[in-house]
XYZ file of C-alpha atoms in Angstrom:
459
model
C 43.116 81.908 109.372
C 42.464 78.470 110.133
C 44.959 77.055 112.785
C 47.061 74.187 112.749
C 45.211 72.047 115.121
C 42.029 72.577 112.687
C 44.068 71.914 109.961
C 45.175 68.637 111.416
C 41.813 67.654 113.006
C 40.466 68.490 109.266
C 42.726 66.241 107.456
C 42.307 63.435 110.137
C 38.299 62.959 109.710
C 38.868 63.356 106.140
C 40.760 60.575 105.658
C 38.916 58.610 108.719
C 42.441 58.146 110.482
C 42.164 58.219 114.414
C 45.300 59.502 116.597
C 47.075 55.679 116.301
C 47.334 55.941 112.545
C 48.652 59.662 112.392
C 50.898 58.707 114.975
C 52.633 56.151 112.793
C 52.784 58.346 110.261
C 54.203 61.084 111.744
C 56.090 59.830 114.238
C 54.336 61.737 117.225
C 54.076 59.871 120.181
C 50.011 59.372 121.076
C 49.697 60.950 123.807
C 51.789 63.751 122.724
C 49.374 63.988 119.623
C 46.448 64.134 121.491
C 47.570 66.667 124.105
C 48.425 68.858 120.655
C 44.755 68.787 119.363
C 43.398 69.283 122.749
C 45.053 72.357 122.473
C 47.205 71.290 126.276
C 50.755 71.723 124.417
C 52.375 73.789 122.197
C 53.394 72.531 119.148
C 57.407 72.480 118.700
C 59.353 72.743 115.411
C 59.861 69.486 115.063
C 56.212 68.177 115.845
C 55.737 70.683 112.792
C 57.936 69.157 110.030
C 56.623 65.499 111.131
C 52.713 66.930 110.852
C 53.449 68.736 107.873
C 55.545 65.932 105.991
C 52.884 63.499 107.567
C 49.821 64.806 105.701
C 51.859 65.569 102.581
C 52.141 69.153 102.412
C 54.709 71.794 101.504
C 57.336 72.014 103.781
C 56.238 75.577 104.459
C 52.618 74.808 104.252
C 51.700 75.782 107.705
C 53.891 78.228 108.684
C 51.374 81.298 108.427
C 49.531 79.401 111.168
C 52.836 78.720 112.877
C 53.245 82.307 113.674
C 50.188 82.067 115.754
C 51.040 79.376 117.263
C 54.352 81.146 118.556
C 51.990 83.574 120.888
C 49.184 80.947 121.298
C 50.968 79.782 124.635
C 53.378 81.973 126.411
C 55.980 82.783 124.122
C 59.340 80.662 124.606
C 62.371 81.726 122.292
C 63.339 77.808 122.409
C 60.630 77.506 119.997
C 60.859 80.259 118.067
C 64.433 80.136 117.372
C 64.458 77.044 115.551
C 61.533 78.481 113.692
C 62.950 81.747 112.833
C 66.051 79.448 111.748
C 63.824 77.722 109.642
C 62.271 80.424 108.154
C 65.393 82.233 106.776
C 66.176 78.604 105.424
C 63.462 78.466 103.482
C 62.878 82.410 102.526
C 59.841 82.773 104.184
C 61.201 86.211 105.743
C 57.526 87.529 105.745
C 57.013 85.140 108.841
C 60.089 86.564 110.523
C 58.955 89.951 109.619
C 55.438 89.182 111.458
C 57.564 87.467 115.020
C 60.218 89.548 115.673
C 57.834 92.995 116.110
C 55.574 90.767 118.495
C 58.112 89.464 120.469
C 60.240 92.628 120.565
C 56.839 93.981 122.318
C 58.767 92.339 125.785
C 62.193 94.062 125.687
C 63.781 91.012 128.113
C 63.758 88.918 124.342
C 66.604 91.948 122.683
C 69.556 89.957 123.603
C 68.256 86.299 122.644
C 67.386 87.842 119.489
C 70.454 89.295 118.782
C 72.516 86.076 119.544
C 69.907 84.511 116.557
C 70.524 86.924 114.494
C 73.859 86.246 114.700
C 73.665 83.106 113.891
C 72.025 83.533 110.974
C 74.412 85.884 109.977
C 77.136 83.078 110.860
C 74.593 80.730 108.431
C 74.929 83.404 105.676
C 71.323 83.835 105.435
C 71.963 87.718 105.457
C 68.332 89.118 105.024
C 66.944 86.966 107.757
C 69.625 88.224 109.966
C 69.016 91.975 108.788
C 65.805 91.581 110.084
C 66.075 90.670 113.476
C 69.530 93.190 113.335
C 66.958 96.574 112.648
C 64.514 95.474 114.924
C 67.027 94.897 117.641
C 68.646 98.234 116.990
C 65.375 99.866 117.336
C 64.405 98.716 120.785
C 67.592 99.487 121.587
C 67.853 103.316 119.639
C 67.625 104.255 122.936
C 70.456 102.895 125.035
C 73.259 104.084 123.122
C 74.475 100.788 123.760
C 77.464 98.700 122.200
C 74.608 95.872 120.900
C 72.926 98.849 119.187
C 76.516 99.821 117.332
C 77.203 95.909 116.489
C 73.423 95.739 114.878
C 74.498 98.695 112.733
C 77.819 97.480 111.918
C 76.053 94.185 110.664
C 73.596 96.300 108.877
C 75.936 97.853 107.097
C 78.142 95.206 106.065
C 75.300 93.119 104.694
C 74.135 96.298 102.578
C 77.334 96.108 100.837
C 77.199 95.512 97.204
C 78.307 96.413 93.306
C 76.279 99.607 93.928
C 79.164 102.096 95.427
C 76.676 104.793 96.048
C 74.656 102.740 97.757
C 77.767 101.607 99.860
C 78.669 104.745 100.280
C 75.245 105.985 101.608
C 75.169 102.879 104.002
C 78.571 103.869 105.132
C 77.374 107.453 106.171
C 74.412 106.171 108.133
C 77.016 103.364 110.120
C 79.899 106.143 110.470
C 78.269 107.631 113.600
C 78.278 104.414 115.448
C 82.018 102.696 115.171
C 83.016 104.781 118.105
C 80.742 102.873 120.317
C 81.694 99.315 119.171
C 84.062 97.209 121.248
C 87.489 98.108 120.263
C 88.268 94.697 118.712
C 85.216 95.517 116.376
C 85.922 99.258 115.954
C 89.682 98.148 113.993
C 87.571 95.946 111.043
C 84.901 98.509 111.168
C 87.176 101.256 110.380
C 88.816 99.416 107.604
C 85.622 98.746 105.801
C 84.494 102.351 105.761
C 87.894 102.960 104.342
C 87.049 100.512 101.624
C 84.279 102.268 100.488
C 85.063 105.356 100.745
C 88.270 104.926 98.453
C 85.941 103.521 95.972
C 84.035 106.981 96.037
C 87.226 108.910 96.438
C 86.512 110.759 99.382
C 90.111 111.383 100.389
C 90.161 113.505 103.040
C 87.565 111.226 105.244
C 89.605 108.185 104.192
C 92.552 109.961 105.734
C 90.757 111.110 108.949
C 89.205 107.177 109.408
C 92.692 105.755 108.590
C 94.443 108.234 111.112
C 92.098 107.056 113.358
C 92.792 103.398 112.665
C 96.067 104.032 113.345
C 95.309 105.767 117.053
C 93.305 102.702 118.173
C 95.663 100.000 117.046
C 98.627 101.741 118.237
C 97.112 102.166 121.924
C 95.674 98.275 121.659
C 98.701 96.698 120.416
C 100.928 98.734 123.352
C 98.249 97.757 126.108
C 97.674 94.404 125.388
C 101.184 92.742 124.596
C 99.653 89.236 126.021
C 96.308 89.579 123.362
C 93.202 90.537 123.988
C 90.238 88.926 125.585
C 88.223 89.742 122.239
C 90.057 89.377 119.387
C 89.892 91.573 116.303
C 89.044 89.758 112.861
C 92.472 90.161 112.093
C 95.958 90.682 114.000
C 96.085 93.971 115.640
C 99.351 94.807 113.892
C 97.814 94.537 110.765
C 95.725 97.365 110.850
C 98.805 99.835 112.129
C 100.459 98.568 108.626
C 97.239 99.512 106.835
C 96.331 102.039 108.166
C 99.847 103.719 107.033
C 99.343 101.540 104.100
C 96.033 103.788 103.541
C 97.676 107.235 104.469
C 100.382 106.453 102.104
C 97.829 106.071 98.903
C 96.394 109.232 100.286
C 99.393 111.357 99.752
C 99.127 109.697 96.042
C 96.097 110.993 95.083
C 97.302 114.424 96.435
C 100.550 114.007 94.447
C 102.937 113.816 97.521
C 104.908 111.579 96.387
C 107.546 112.098 98.972
C 105.610 111.900 101.417
C 103.770 108.152 100.285
C 107.323 106.777 100.186
C 107.739 107.757 104.035
C 104.708 106.011 104.352
C 105.772 103.643 102.674
C 109.076 103.428 104.731
C 107.012 103.012 107.978
C 104.483 100.029 107.118
C 107.606 98.218 104.878
C 109.721 97.965 108.522
C 107.044 96.047 110.653
C 109.253 93.482 110.743
C 111.801 95.799 113.337
C 108.479 96.027 115.864
C 105.877 93.189 115.247
C 106.015 91.064 118.351
C 104.577 87.725 116.800
C 106.426 85.622 114.803
C 104.494 82.911 113.460
C 103.911 81.828 110.441
C 100.626 84.798 110.161
C 103.141 87.461 111.397
C 106.098 86.692 109.119
C 103.618 86.203 105.948
C 101.972 89.343 106.871
C 104.764 91.396 107.107
C 106.583 89.777 104.038
C 103.128 91.108 102.002
C 103.443 94.643 103.155
C 107.242 94.650 102.115
C 106.364 93.446 98.773
C 103.306 95.824 98.634
C 105.933 98.748 99.533
C 108.036 97.441 97.033
C 105.572 97.762 94.146
C 104.788 101.335 95.452
C 107.805 102.499 95.391
C 107.777 101.767 91.563
C 104.727 103.554 91.281
C 105.814 106.895 92.737
C 108.395 106.729 91.088
C 106.656 106.423 87.800
C 104.291 109.071 89.006
C 106.857 111.274 88.951
C 107.915 110.924 85.240
C 110.759 108.258 85.289
C 109.810 105.779 82.430
C 112.772 104.104 83.638
C 110.686 102.844 86.605
C 107.666 101.971 84.223
C 109.332 98.420 83.095
C 110.858 98.134 86.677
C 107.156 98.168 87.516
C 105.559 95.972 85.279
C 108.780 93.506 85.931
C 107.517 93.660 89.426
C 103.755 92.762 89.336
C 104.650 89.735 87.256
C 105.503 87.787 89.978
C 102.557 89.047 91.641
C 99.245 88.308 89.898
C 97.074 89.512 92.224
C 98.647 92.883 91.622
C 99.015 92.643 87.890
C 95.165 94.424 87.264
C 95.912 97.308 89.432
C 99.124 98.393 88.285
C 98.042 97.934 84.345
C 95.554 100.746 85.542
C 98.207 102.871 87.054
C 100.451 102.520 83.929
C 97.816 103.219 81.538
C 97.022 106.539 83.504
C 100.709 107.102 83.716
C 100.671 106.511 79.464
C 98.430 109.069 79.162
C 100.166 111.412 81.761
C 103.839 110.988 80.506
C 103.536 109.631 76.658
C 105.015 106.407 77.212
C 104.463 103.772 75.157
C 103.086 100.551 76.819
C 101.565 98.467 73.906
C 104.153 95.410 75.001
C 103.087 95.809 78.432
C 99.067 95.876 77.378
C 100.031 92.541 74.884
C 102.609 91.190 78.120
C 99.261 90.998 80.464
C 95.965 90.938 78.236
C 95.127 87.827 80.384
C 94.475 90.691 83.072
C 91.994 92.252 80.813
C 89.040 92.387 81.780
C 90.856 91.775 85.382
C 90.561 88.795 87.104
C 89.748 88.873 90.382
C 92.494 87.173 92.103
C 92.536 87.653 95.580
C 95.740 87.076 98.198
C 95.815 85.209 101.595
C 94.629 89.122 102.815
C 93.699 90.353 99.470
C 94.324 93.975 99.488
C 91.758 94.878 97.461
C 87.886 94.458 97.845
C 85.659 93.934 94.579
C 83.850 97.311 94.703
C 87.556 99.088 94.977
C 88.538 96.938 91.579
C 85.193 97.171 90.276
C 85.692 101.001 90.419
C 89.060 100.732 89.009
C 88.009 98.759 86.370
C 85.371 101.340 84.885
C 88.485 104.143 85.433
C 90.519 101.708 83.278
C 88.181 101.234 80.735
C 87.965 104.844 80.304
C 92.152 105.604 80.634
C 92.921 102.920 78.078
C 90.499 104.545 75.303
C 92.069 107.917 75.655
C 95.551 105.844 75.099
C 94.025 104.273 72.207
C 93.018 107.754 71.031
C 96.294 109.074 71.358
C 98.312 106.275 69.905
C 96.025 105.408 66.897
C 93.479 108.232 66.092
C 93.503 106.622 62.565
C 91.921 103.461 64.497
C 88.783 104.538 66.684
C 86.440 102.076 66.407
C 87.919 100.327 69.616
C 88.574 103.349 71.580
C 84.619 103.718 71.358
C 84.097 100.302 72.386
C 86.213 101.027 74.928
C 84.289 103.909 76.178
C 81.031 102.729 75.843
C 82.347 99.154 77.531
C 83.148 101.543 80.397
C 79.882 103.447 80.722
C 77.722 100.423 80.854
C 79.895 99.214 83.604
C 79.643 102.462 85.675
C 75.684 102.126 85.370
C 75.848 98.522 86.635
C 78.155 99.535 89.715
C 76.632 102.861 90.127
C 79.873 105.363 89.825
C 78.622 108.442 89.138
C 82.245 109.718 89.041
C 82.968 107.136 85.798
C 79.312 107.628 84.219
C 80.437 111.426 84.045
C 83.907 110.505 82.634
C 82.661 108.045 79.582
C 79.683 110.179 78.639
C 81.988 113.101 78.247
C 84.797 111.631 76.766
C 82.215 109.709 74.297
C 80.542 113.384 73.537
C 84.397 114.702 72.801
C 84.678 111.578 70.421
C 81.244 111.933 69.032
C 82.321 112.059 65.582
C 84.088 109.183 65.207
C 81.395 107.156 66.133
C 79.348 105.312 64.137
C 75.508 105.084 64.100
C 75.441 102.016 65.829
C 77.895 103.022 68.821
C 75.692 106.351 69.204
C 72.477 103.963 69.310
C 74.094 102.519 72.082
C 75.245 105.659 73.802
C 72.062 106.816 73.660
C 70.667 103.304 75.525
C 73.314 104.228 78.010
C 72.354 107.653 78.715
C 68.940 107.358 79.198
C 69.808 105.004 81.649
C 72.157 107.132 83.890
C 69.136 109.978 83.523
C 66.969 107.452 85.000
C 69.587 106.601 87.924
C 69.885 110.294 88.605
C 65.797 111.068 88.424
C 65.822 108.216 91.371
C 68.240 110.190 93.234
C 66.440 113.330 92.448
C 70.023 114.643 91.512
C 69.822 117.364 88.427
C 70.561 114.860 85.693
C 73.617 115.121 83.465
C 73.047 116.661 80.169
C 74.457 115.356 76.810
C 72.575 115.919 73.629
């Protein structure tokens, strides 16, 4: 590969250009340009940009050659850092992949590269940041350091997406590193892990992590009355309240509504012990009180109290961010207790499909809402079948929509539910619906084959 000096010299000869003329075009001092061409001076990223522009080339045309330039002189993070950032901005991850391992042959560069990774993460160049975090974590793998744990945490966050099974696998890889993080980071990391595990219904593990979050947060809140030197992403008392909320949700899943209500009484009592009295504290305390009211109606509903149905609906009508999740619960309760909810469905039809409305401290992540939507579609299909067995087209379409969405987010649990429901009601489906189902079922088999899982068989 031709180096940058050779490319520049050839260009100047081709265009009969002396140093002074190219200096005018590029804005690089004549003496500096001369030393660059002679190989006496390294080329900075700013000079690379000036040379590239003066030659009329695409912005990244000389990047491959500049990778070698980075190591032609003594490697300097002051030169390499801006180049890595520029590569990230232009999507040249291949150049970053070539630079970073060579730089890490000298482990003294680990701290500097970690800082560059953090800068890229802050700028939302996530894939470029991931390359650095991954290489730094490999360099630190025998150190059991906090930096290693934090790299794994960042990689976990970057991997999170709409695929629930991939999220779960990422969570399981990261979990072993949580206790190596700084206490301030542990709390948010535990919350993110919990949010992932909720989507795949790993309730035993959710409860364990919520208990650990509660333990750490309570200790830190008691120890640091004057505030922590390194602040967590949210106020410490938030994690105490959130852990109690999650433990209430676990009780709900196990149909222990009495236990769930006991936790409601705890996370709605923040006003009695939270020391802070600023706007944020007042907002959050009230937020948990409001969630407690909604969940009290919900647990009454799960207990079969029909009066709670409209109380619950009336309450969430004033809380748009809660309406879709409330609809999910209401449809499930209707199927369990044979409630008529046609009026409620009509009242909130604007929220079907769900609108991802988030409050200031939104309770539900997009992955949680996505999983709930997949389940909602199959639950609503069952309700439609039970309510109007003579008009099944809508219900069949809901099952197919639910299966399609479950495939998109890779929700195994909901794929199985939708496929089972379709088989149960296959006789009501027309040929077009059967064709759609066959196509979606093939996609499910493909996903399972990729995971080396015994495929679900529906003939």
